[in-house]
């Protein structure tokens, strides 16, 4: 009897849940789709491919490790910008693989985020729930049908095979008006934290937070575990032609690699961008490094090596070079990570707020 009652409760609970789920209307089933690459694509620089949404095109990856080549296909930080008067917005997207990572939400890895312009700023609207390699879902419904601009962030850690935005029949969807195109370009090269680990959703990665705050197009060159300042990485960074470059790449290379690679990497980048402001950012301190003495020792050694390289560059005559210590990047309460290393939404927000005033000043003055 207990077994029967228990299963009856489970079945009842499932039925209630299914009843609560909104059904797809006839209009939504007949949505008219537009390929995302035919709209305004942000976050893909001259080094990448806005049709495939690859952050770095394969032609610009010669000599780089296989992991970098693989991660370069992830559209981290890229977004589709468009205007529509549809009363609902759907999205249909296909992934190379549906991935599950223990320290990130499926939404972060595989899903999309929708923001809308509220007249003053970009406001979060809703997220598209991923469930498999092929997905189709209503992101938002029951809107008033006024013409507005929207921005849809793409998955941070999965490769897209295709993506399309769906609207109601009779509605309009177009590329963004010129006035909505970002005024500035920022290129950020770094590690998994730069790529977006472990924000709860794509729009919360700190490079994207910075982009919305400063009306800037941000090129996210974060490569999980693989931002190690190889010479080829400096070459594709040069092709982004940014107004500000940020190096947030200390967490991945060893102290020895930082000592040997930082100065040549910056010099190589400077050949094409001699006057562009360049910001060097230390590694955030790994929380378990306060308890694991070897980890703490390594992070301190990484940051020392990076600061030594900064001083060497300054002494060699480099200009427009700026340095940010890692001590206060994410606060001092030890509550800014999801797993002791990668940042939660709080951590990404705090890091963005720490960097925004510095970048804002550089974009305004140019130096």
Tab-separated table of C-alpha atoms in Angstrom:
chain	number	residue	atom	x	y	z
A	1	UNK	CA	0.000	0.000	0.000
A	2	UNK	CA	2.806	2.415	0.906
A	3	UNK	CA	4.479	1.633	-2.423
A	4	UNK	CA	1.234	2.319	-4.316
A	5	UNK	CA	0.623	5.604	-2.488
A	6	UNK	CA	4.209	6.737	-3.063
A	7	UNK	CA	4.000	6.083	-6.809
A	8	UNK	CA	0.565	7.709	-7.006
A	9	UNK	CA	2.030	10.876	-5.487
A	10	UNK	CA	4.888	10.803	-7.993
A	11	UNK	CA	2.517	10.402	-10.945
A	12	UNK	CA	0.290	13.187	-9.607
A	13	UNK	CA	3.294	15.471	-9.184
A	14	UNK	CA	4.424	14.863	-12.755
A	15	UNK	CA	0.917	15.556	-14.049
A	16	UNK	CA	0.751	18.837	-12.120
A	17	UNK	CA	4.174	19.853	-13.465
A	18	UNK	CA	3.148	19.111	-17.046
A	19	UNK	CA	-0.063	21.091	-16.613
A	20	UNK	CA	1.914	24.062	-15.338
A	21	UNK	CA	4.204	24.067	-18.394
A	22	UNK	CA	3.001	26.580	-21.006
A	23	UNK	CA	1.798	24.958	-24.198
A	24	UNK	CA	3.082	26.136	-27.571
A	25	UNK	CA	0.380	28.048	-29.461
A	26	UNK	CA	-0.461	27.558	-33.113
A	27	UNK	CA	1.229	30.832	-34.025
A	28	UNK	CA	4.388	29.824	-32.207
A	29	UNK	CA	4.445	26.489	-34.020
A	30	UNK	CA	4.361	28.372	-37.326
A	31	UNK	CA	7.137	30.787	-36.379
A	32	UNK	CA	9.139	32.314	-39.216
A	33	UNK	CA	12.874	31.811	-38.747
A	34	UNK	CA	15.857	33.941	-39.750
A	35	UNK	CA	19.390	32.593	-39.740
A	36	UNK	CA	21.351	34.257	-36.948
A	37	UNK	CA	24.305	35.049	-39.220
A	38	UNK	CA	21.969	37.188	-41.399
A	39	UNK	CA	21.331	39.508	-38.450
A	40	UNK	CA	23.912	41.730	-36.718
A	41	UNK	CA	26.656	39.564	-35.216
A	42	UNK	CA	28.698	40.999	-32.334
A	43	UNK	CA	31.751	39.583	-30.604
A	44	UNK	CA	33.428	38.011	-33.647
A	45	UNK	CA	36.528	39.974	-34.653
A	46	UNK	CA	38.460	40.070	-37.906
A	47	UNK	CA	40.280	36.971	-36.687
A	48	UNK	CA	37.052	34.943	-36.613
A	49	UNK	CA	34.146	33.905	-38.817
A	50	UNK	CA	30.738	35.557	-38.203
A	51	UNK	CA	28.948	32.941	-40.327
A	52	UNK	CA	30.056	29.920	-38.286
A	53	UNK	CA	30.423	32.020	-35.093
A	54	UNK	CA	33.967	30.687	-34.620
A	55	UNK	CA	35.934	33.166	-32.516
A	56	UNK	CA	39.128	32.421	-34.437
A	57	UNK	CA	39.086	31.109	-37.992
A	58	UNK	CA	41.106	27.958	-38.625
A	59	UNK	CA	43.419	29.896	-40.954
A	60	UNK	CA	44.553	31.969	-37.944
A	61	UNK	CA	45.299	28.989	-35.696
A	62	UNK	CA	48.406	27.563	-37.314
A	63	UNK	CA	50.936	26.358	-34.782
A	64	UNK	CA	48.544	26.576	-31.819
A	65	UNK	CA	47.666	23.596	-29.588
A	66	UNK	CA	44.727	21.368	-30.532
A	67	UNK	CA	42.787	22.463	-27.436
A	68	UNK	CA	42.946	26.101	-28.520
A	69	UNK	CA	41.795	25.117	-32.010
A	70	UNK	CA	38.833	23.265	-30.524
A	71	UNK	CA	37.829	26.006	-28.080
A	72	UNK	CA	38.159	28.674	-30.786
A	73	UNK	CA	34.969	27.213	-32.302
A	74	UNK	CA	32.972	27.983	-29.129
A	75	UNK	CA	31.091	31.285	-29.657
A	76	UNK	CA	31.811	32.577	-26.127
A	77	UNK	CA	30.910	36.258	-25.861
A	78	UNK	CA	29.328	36.390	-29.311
A	79	UNK	CA	25.790	37.730	-29.632
A	80	UNK	CA	23.105	38.257	-32.258
A	81	UNK	CA	21.681	41.796	-32.298
A	82	UNK	CA	18.343	42.449	-34.004
A	83	UNK	CA	15.116	44.464	-33.934
A	84	UNK	CA	11.618	43.006	-34.071
A	85	UNK	CA	8.019	43.791	-33.260
A	86	UNK	CA	7.078	40.147	-32.723
A	87	UNK	CA	5.020	39.338	-29.649
A	88	UNK	CA	7.122	36.244	-29.071
A	89	UNK	CA	10.711	35.252	-29.778
A	90	UNK	CA	11.781	31.690	-30.430
A	91	UNK	CA	15.224	30.259	-31.042
A	92	UNK	CA	16.228	27.100	-32.814
A	93	UNK	CA	19.810	25.972	-32.494
A	94	UNK	CA	21.923	22.897	-33.136
A	95	UNK	CA	25.110	22.070	-31.253
A	96	UNK	CA	28.034	19.946	-32.318
A	97	UNK	CA	27.655	18.191	-28.961
A	98	UNK	CA	25.463	18.713	-25.913
A	99	UNK	CA	27.884	18.954	-22.981
A	100	UNK	CA	27.475	18.529	-19.243
A	101	UNK	CA	30.156	20.006	-16.992
A	102	UNK	CA	30.119	19.423	-13.260
A	103	UNK	CA	30.807	23.042	-12.295
A	104	UNK	CA	28.634	24.864	-14.836
A	105	UNK	CA	24.950	24.966	-15.639
A	106	UNK	CA	23.741	23.402	-18.918
A	107	UNK	CA	22.498	26.882	-19.812
A	108	UNK	CA	25.989	28.359	-19.531
A	109	UNK	CA	27.548	25.640	-21.641
A	110	UNK	CA	24.837	24.996	-24.231
A	111	UNK	CA	22.127	27.687	-24.030
A	112	UNK	CA	21.402	31.260	-25.049
A	113	UNK	CA	20.475	34.435	-23.177
A	114	UNK	CA	18.146	37.144	-24.423
A	115	UNK	CA	18.461	40.819	-23.445
A	116	UNK	CA	16.190	43.668	-24.541
A	117	UNK	CA	16.783	47.421	-24.789
A	118	UNK	CA	14.486	49.100	-22.258
A	119	UNK	CA	15.197	52.632	-23.481
A	120	UNK	CA	18.168	53.208	-21.186
A	121	UNK	CA	20.131	49.969	-20.934
A	122	UNK	CA	20.215	46.290	-21.851
A	123	UNK	CA	17.856	44.393	-19.554
A	124	UNK	CA	17.752	40.635	-19.125
A	125	UNK	CA	14.615	39.115	-20.691
A	126	UNK	CA	14.878	35.323	-20.489
A	127	UNK	CA	17.043	32.335	-21.384
A	128	UNK	CA	16.574	29.533	-23.886
A	129	UNK	CA	16.663	26.174	-22.156
A	130	UNK	CA	18.924	23.593	-23.828
A	131	UNK	CA	18.123	19.896	-23.517
A	132	UNK	CA	19.986	18.166	-26.342
A	133	UNK	CA	22.162	18.799	-29.367
A	134	UNK	CA	19.083	20.041	-31.254
A	135	UNK	CA	16.863	22.583	-29.522
A	136	UNK	CA	13.836	24.704	-30.315
A	137	UNK	CA	12.063	26.785	-27.692
A	138	UNK	CA	10.022	29.904	-27.047
A	139	UNK	CA	12.292	32.313	-25.184
A	140	UNK	CA	9.620	34.934	-24.398
A	141	UNK	CA	5.932	35.331	-25.242
A	142	UNK	CA	2.976	37.683	-24.590
A	143	UNK	CA	4.940	40.838	-25.453
A	144	UNK	CA	3.221	44.060	-26.563
A	145	UNK	CA	4.363	43.925	-30.209
A	146	UNK	CA	6.302	47.199	-30.145
A	147	UNK	CA	9.465	47.419	-32.246
A	148	UNK	CA	12.462	46.880	-29.961
A	149	UNK	CA	16.096	45.847	-30.125
A	150	UNK	CA	17.226	42.546	-28.645
A	151	UNK	CA	20.578	40.901	-28.075
A	152	UNK	CA	20.949	37.135	-27.837
A	153	UNK	CA	24.165	35.777	-26.290
A	154	UNK	CA	25.387	32.450	-27.638
A	155	UNK	CA	26.634	29.368	-25.720
A	156	UNK	CA	29.944	29.757	-23.907
A	157	UNK	CA	31.330	26.246	-24.146
A	158	UNK	CA	29.616	24.436	-27.030
A	159	UNK	CA	30.142	24.755	-30.771
A	160	UNK	CA	27.161	25.878	-32.830
A	161	UNK	CA	26.249	24.130	-36.036
A	162	UNK	CA	23.343	26.496	-36.695
A	163	UNK	CA	21.086	29.023	-34.966
A	164	UNK	CA	17.946	30.855	-36.081
A	165	UNK	CA	15.632	33.389	-34.446
A	166	UNK	CA	11.900	32.792	-34.788
A	167	UNK	CA	9.111	35.409	-34.809
A	168	UNK	CA	5.385	35.427	-35.507
A	169	UNK	CA	4.095	35.589	-39.059
A	170	UNK	CA	3.409	39.175	-40.050
A	171	UNK	CA	6.049	40.588	-37.713
A	172	UNK	CA	9.337	42.139	-38.790
A	173	UNK	CA	12.877	41.129	-37.911
A	174	UNK	CA	15.883	43.132	-39.114
A	175	UNK	CA	19.501	43.868	-38.386
A	176	UNK	CA	20.123	46.418	-35.642
A	177	UNK	CA	19.866	50.131	-36.368
A	178	UNK	CA	23.298	51.793	-36.720
A	179	UNK	CA	22.768	53.718	-33.481
A	180	UNK	CA	22.746	50.412	-31.592
A	181	UNK	CA	26.129	49.317	-32.896
A	182	UNK	CA	28.775	49.519	-30.138
A	183	UNK	CA	31.086	52.495	-30.171
A	184	UNK	CA	34.246	50.682	-29.041
A	185	UNK	CA	36.043	47.349	-29.369
A	186	UNK	CA	37.719	45.520	-26.487
A	187	UNK	CA	39.727	42.314	-26.861
A	188	UNK	CA	40.234	40.146	-23.780
A	189	UNK	CA	42.666	37.231	-23.899
A	190	UNK	CA	42.612	34.770	-21.056
A	191	UNK	CA	41.609	31.507	-19.470
A	192	UNK	CA	38.407	29.680	-18.525
A	193	UNK	CA	37.292	32.587	-16.343
A	194	UNK	CA	37.497	34.903	-19.356
A	195	UNK	CA	35.586	32.353	-21.439
A	196	UNK	CA	32.849	32.487	-18.799
A	197	UNK	CA	33.308	29.696	-16.271
A	198	UNK	CA	31.247	29.382	-14.115
A	199	UNK	CA	28.629	32.081	-14.681
A	200	UNK	CA	25.049	30.823	-14.437
A	201	UNK	CA	24.222	31.893	-17.994
A	202	UNK	CA	26.080	33.300	-21.047
A	203	UNK	CA	25.247	36.970	-20.484
A	204	UNK	CA	26.764	36.954	-16.998
A	205	UNK	CA	30.377	36.264	-18.074
A	206	UNK	CA	32.426	39.306	-17.052
A	207	UNK	CA	33.476	40.282	-20.628
A	208	UNK	CA	29.795	40.490	-21.590
A	209	UNK	CA	28.945	42.492	-18.457
A	210	UNK	CA	31.690	44.940	-19.453
A	211	UNK	CA	30.367	45.145	-23.006
A	212	UNK	CA	26.850	46.081	-21.889
A	213	UNK	CA	28.110	48.629	-19.362
A	214	UNK	CA	30.409	50.420	-21.814
A	215	UNK	CA	28.442	50.002	-25.055
A	216	UNK	CA	31.429	48.110	-26.419
A	217	UNK	CA	31.871	45.120	-28.664
A	218	UNK	CA	33.947	42.667	-26.643
A	219	UNK	CA	35.973	39.953	-28.305
A	220	UNK	CA	36.173	37.106	-25.803
A	221	UNK	CA	39.421	35.226	-26.399
A	222	UNK	CA	39.162	33.084	-23.275
A	223	UNK	CA	40.446	29.538	-23.744
A	224	UNK	CA	39.680	27.205	-20.886
A	225	UNK	CA	42.943	25.886	-19.458
A	226	UNK	CA	44.750	27.039	-22.576
A	227	UNK	CA	45.415	30.786	-22.432
A	228	UNK	CA	49.186	30.341	-22.313
A	229	UNK	CA	50.513	33.206	-24.464
A	230	UNK	CA	51.716	31.220	-27.451
A	231	UNK	CA	53.052	33.481	-30.235
A	232	UNK	CA	50.165	32.520	-32.525
A	233	UNK	CA	47.676	33.869	-29.992
A	234	UNK	CA	49.288	37.312	-30.248
A	235	UNK	CA	48.866	37.095	-34.014
A	236	UNK	CA	45.116	36.528	-33.944
A	237	UNK	CA	44.718	39.157	-31.217
A	238	UNK	CA	46.333	41.698	-33.554
A	239	UNK	CA	43.645	41.020	-36.145
A	240	UNK	CA	40.882	42.047	-33.758
A	241	UNK	CA	41.955	45.704	-34.132
A	242	UNK	CA	40.640	46.609	-30.675
A	243	UNK	CA	40.640	49.977	-28.901
A	244	UNK	CA	41.846	48.303	-25.688
A	245	UNK	CA	43.588	44.966	-25.142
A	246	UNK	CA	43.302	43.084	-21.846
A	247	UNK	CA	45.580	40.202	-20.885
A	248	UNK	CA	43.854	38.081	-18.233
A	249	UNK	CA	45.956	35.015	-18.977
A	250	UNK	CA	47.935	34.401	-15.787
A	251	UNK	CA	45.917	31.432	-14.386
A	252	UNK	CA	46.993	28.897	-17.040
A	253	UNK	CA	50.748	29.149	-17.734
A	254	UNK	CA	53.328	28.102	-15.179
A	255	UNK	CA	55.510	30.768	-13.510
A	256	UNK	CA	58.335	29.683	-15.807
A	257	UNK	CA	56.158	30.071	-18.905
A	258	UNK	CA	55.022	33.502	-17.732
A	259	UNK	CA	58.640	34.594	-17.289
A	260	UNK	CA	59.661	33.396	-20.746
A	261	UNK	CA	56.532	34.259	-22.743
A	262	UNK	CA	55.002	37.514	-21.468
A	263	UNK	CA	57.524	40.031	-22.815
A	264	UNK	CA	57.812	38.405	-26.286
A	265	UNK	CA	54.013	38.076	-26.438
A	266	UNK	CA	53.419	41.766	-25.684
A	267	UNK	CA	56.197	42.833	-28.060
A	268	UNK	CA	54.680	40.710	-30.825
A	269	UNK	CA	51.255	42.269	-30.257
A	270	UNK	CA	52.799	45.739	-30.123
A	271	UNK	CA	54.263	45.410	-33.618
A	272	UNK	CA	50.778	45.838	-35.051
A	273	UNK	CA	49.258	47.859	-32.189
A	274	UNK	CA	52.064	50.089	-30.866
A	275	UNK	CA	49.836	52.738	-29.289
A	276	UNK	CA	46.724	50.814	-28.228
A	277	UNK	CA	46.262	50.691	-24.429
A	278	UNK	CA	47.083	47.274	-23.011
A	279	UNK	CA	45.923	46.194	-19.543
A	280	UNK	CA	47.730	43.355	-17.754
A	281	UNK	CA	45.563	41.642	-15.120
A	282	UNK	CA	46.888	39.337	-12.431
A	283	UNK	CA	45.234	36.014	-11.653
A	284	UNK	CA	42.416	35.918	-9.146
A	285	UNK	CA	43.525	33.951	-6.113
A	286	UNK	CA	42.185	30.404	-6.047
A	287	UNK	CA	40.147	30.004	-2.879
A	288	UNK	CA	41.553	26.612	-1.952
A	289	UNK	CA	44.999	28.191	-2.233
A	290	UNK	CA	44.393	29.662	1.213
A	291	UNK	CA	44.394	26.089	2.537
A	292	UNK	CA	46.333	24.114	-0.074
A	293	UNK	CA	49.773	25.639	0.407
A	294	UNK	CA	51.192	24.388	-2.897
A	295	UNK	CA	48.327	25.939	-4.869
A	296	UNK	CA	48.702	29.228	-3.000
A	297	UNK	CA	52.439	29.227	-3.646
A	298	UNK	CA	51.911	28.654	-7.376
A	299	UNK	CA	49.382	31.494	-7.789
A	300	UNK	CA	51.644	33.934	-5.955
A	301	UNK	CA	54.578	32.861	-8.143
A	302	UNK	CA	52.474	33.326	-11.301
A	303	UNK	CA	51.492	36.849	-10.299
A	304	UNK	CA	55.061	37.772	-9.300
A	305	UNK	CA	56.374	36.583	-12.656
A	306	UNK	CA	53.702	38.588	-14.484
A	307	UNK	CA	54.481	41.754	-12.514
A	308	UNK	CA	58.205	41.288	-13.154
A	309	UNK	CA	57.449	41.074	-16.879
A	310	UNK	CA	55.368	44.263	-16.632
A	311	UNK	CA	58.291	46.113	-15.019
A	312	UNK	CA	60.625	44.765	-17.691
A	313	UNK	CA	58.318	46.048	-20.414
A	314	UNK	CA	58.057	49.486	-18.787
A	315	UNK	CA	61.827	49.667	-18.429
A	316	UNK	CA	62.200	48.799	-22.104
A	317	UNK	CA	60.164	51.876	-23.046
A	318	UNK	CA	56.688	50.403	-23.573
A	319	UNK	CA	53.917	53.008	-23.282
A	320	UNK	CA	50.177	52.742	-22.659
A	321	UNK	CA	50.717	49.706	-20.484
A	322	UNK	CA	48.589	49.302	-17.342
A	323	UNK	CA	48.630	46.777	-14.524
A	324	UNK	CA	45.856	45.500	-12.238
A	325	UNK	CA	46.584	43.472	-9.127
A	326	UNK	CA	44.487	40.402	-8.429
A	327	UNK	CA	43.963	40.989	-4.702
A	328	UNK	CA	40.591	42.728	-4.875
A	329	UNK	CA	39.285	41.636	-8.267
A	330	UNK	CA	36.459	39.572	-6.762
A	331	UNK	CA	36.193	40.954	-3.240
A	332	UNK	CA	37.569	39.725	0.069
A	333	UNK	CA	34.716	37.643	1.485
A	334	UNK	CA	35.759	34.393	-0.268
A	335	UNK	CA	32.241	33.953	-1.676
A	336	UNK	CA	32.809	34.762	-5.360
A	337	UNK	CA	33.465	31.332	-6.882
A	338	UNK	CA	31.404	28.306	-7.788
A	339	UNK	CA	34.149	25.754	-7.143
A	340	UNK	CA	37.031	27.588	-5.497
A	341	UNK	CA	38.570	28.619	-8.826
A	342	UNK	CA	35.937	29.652	-11.366
A	343	UNK	CA	33.728	32.633	-10.725
A	344	UNK	CA	30.053	32.581	-9.842
A	345	UNK	CA	27.782	35.391	-11.036
A	346	UNK	CA	28.910	37.401	-8.008
A	347	UNK	CA	32.535	36.911	-8.961
A	348	UNK	CA	32.001	37.827	-12.612
A	349	UNK	CA	30.021	40.914	-11.602
A	350	UNK	CA	32.674	42.041	-9.145
A	351	UNK	CA	35.479	41.516	-11.627
A	352	UNK	CA	33.601	43.497	-14.267
A	353	UNK	CA	32.935	46.347	-11.839
A	354	UNK	CA	36.638	46.423	-10.949
A	355	UNK	CA	37.727	46.638	-14.589
A	356	UNK	CA	35.020	48.931	-15.999
A	357	UNK	CA	36.382	52.257	-14.567
A	358	UNK	CA	39.873	51.483	-15.866
A	359	UNK	CA	38.651	50.551	-19.349
A	360	UNK	CA	36.216	53.472	-19.468
A	361	UNK	CA	39.027	55.925	-18.806
A	362	UNK	CA	41.213	54.345	-21.490
A	363	UNK	CA	38.414	54.405	-24.070
A	364	UNK	CA	37.752	58.068	-23.303
A	365	UNK	CA	41.355	59.254	-23.360
A	366	UNK	CA	42.893	56.708	-25.697
A	367	UNK	CA	45.819	56.387	-23.329
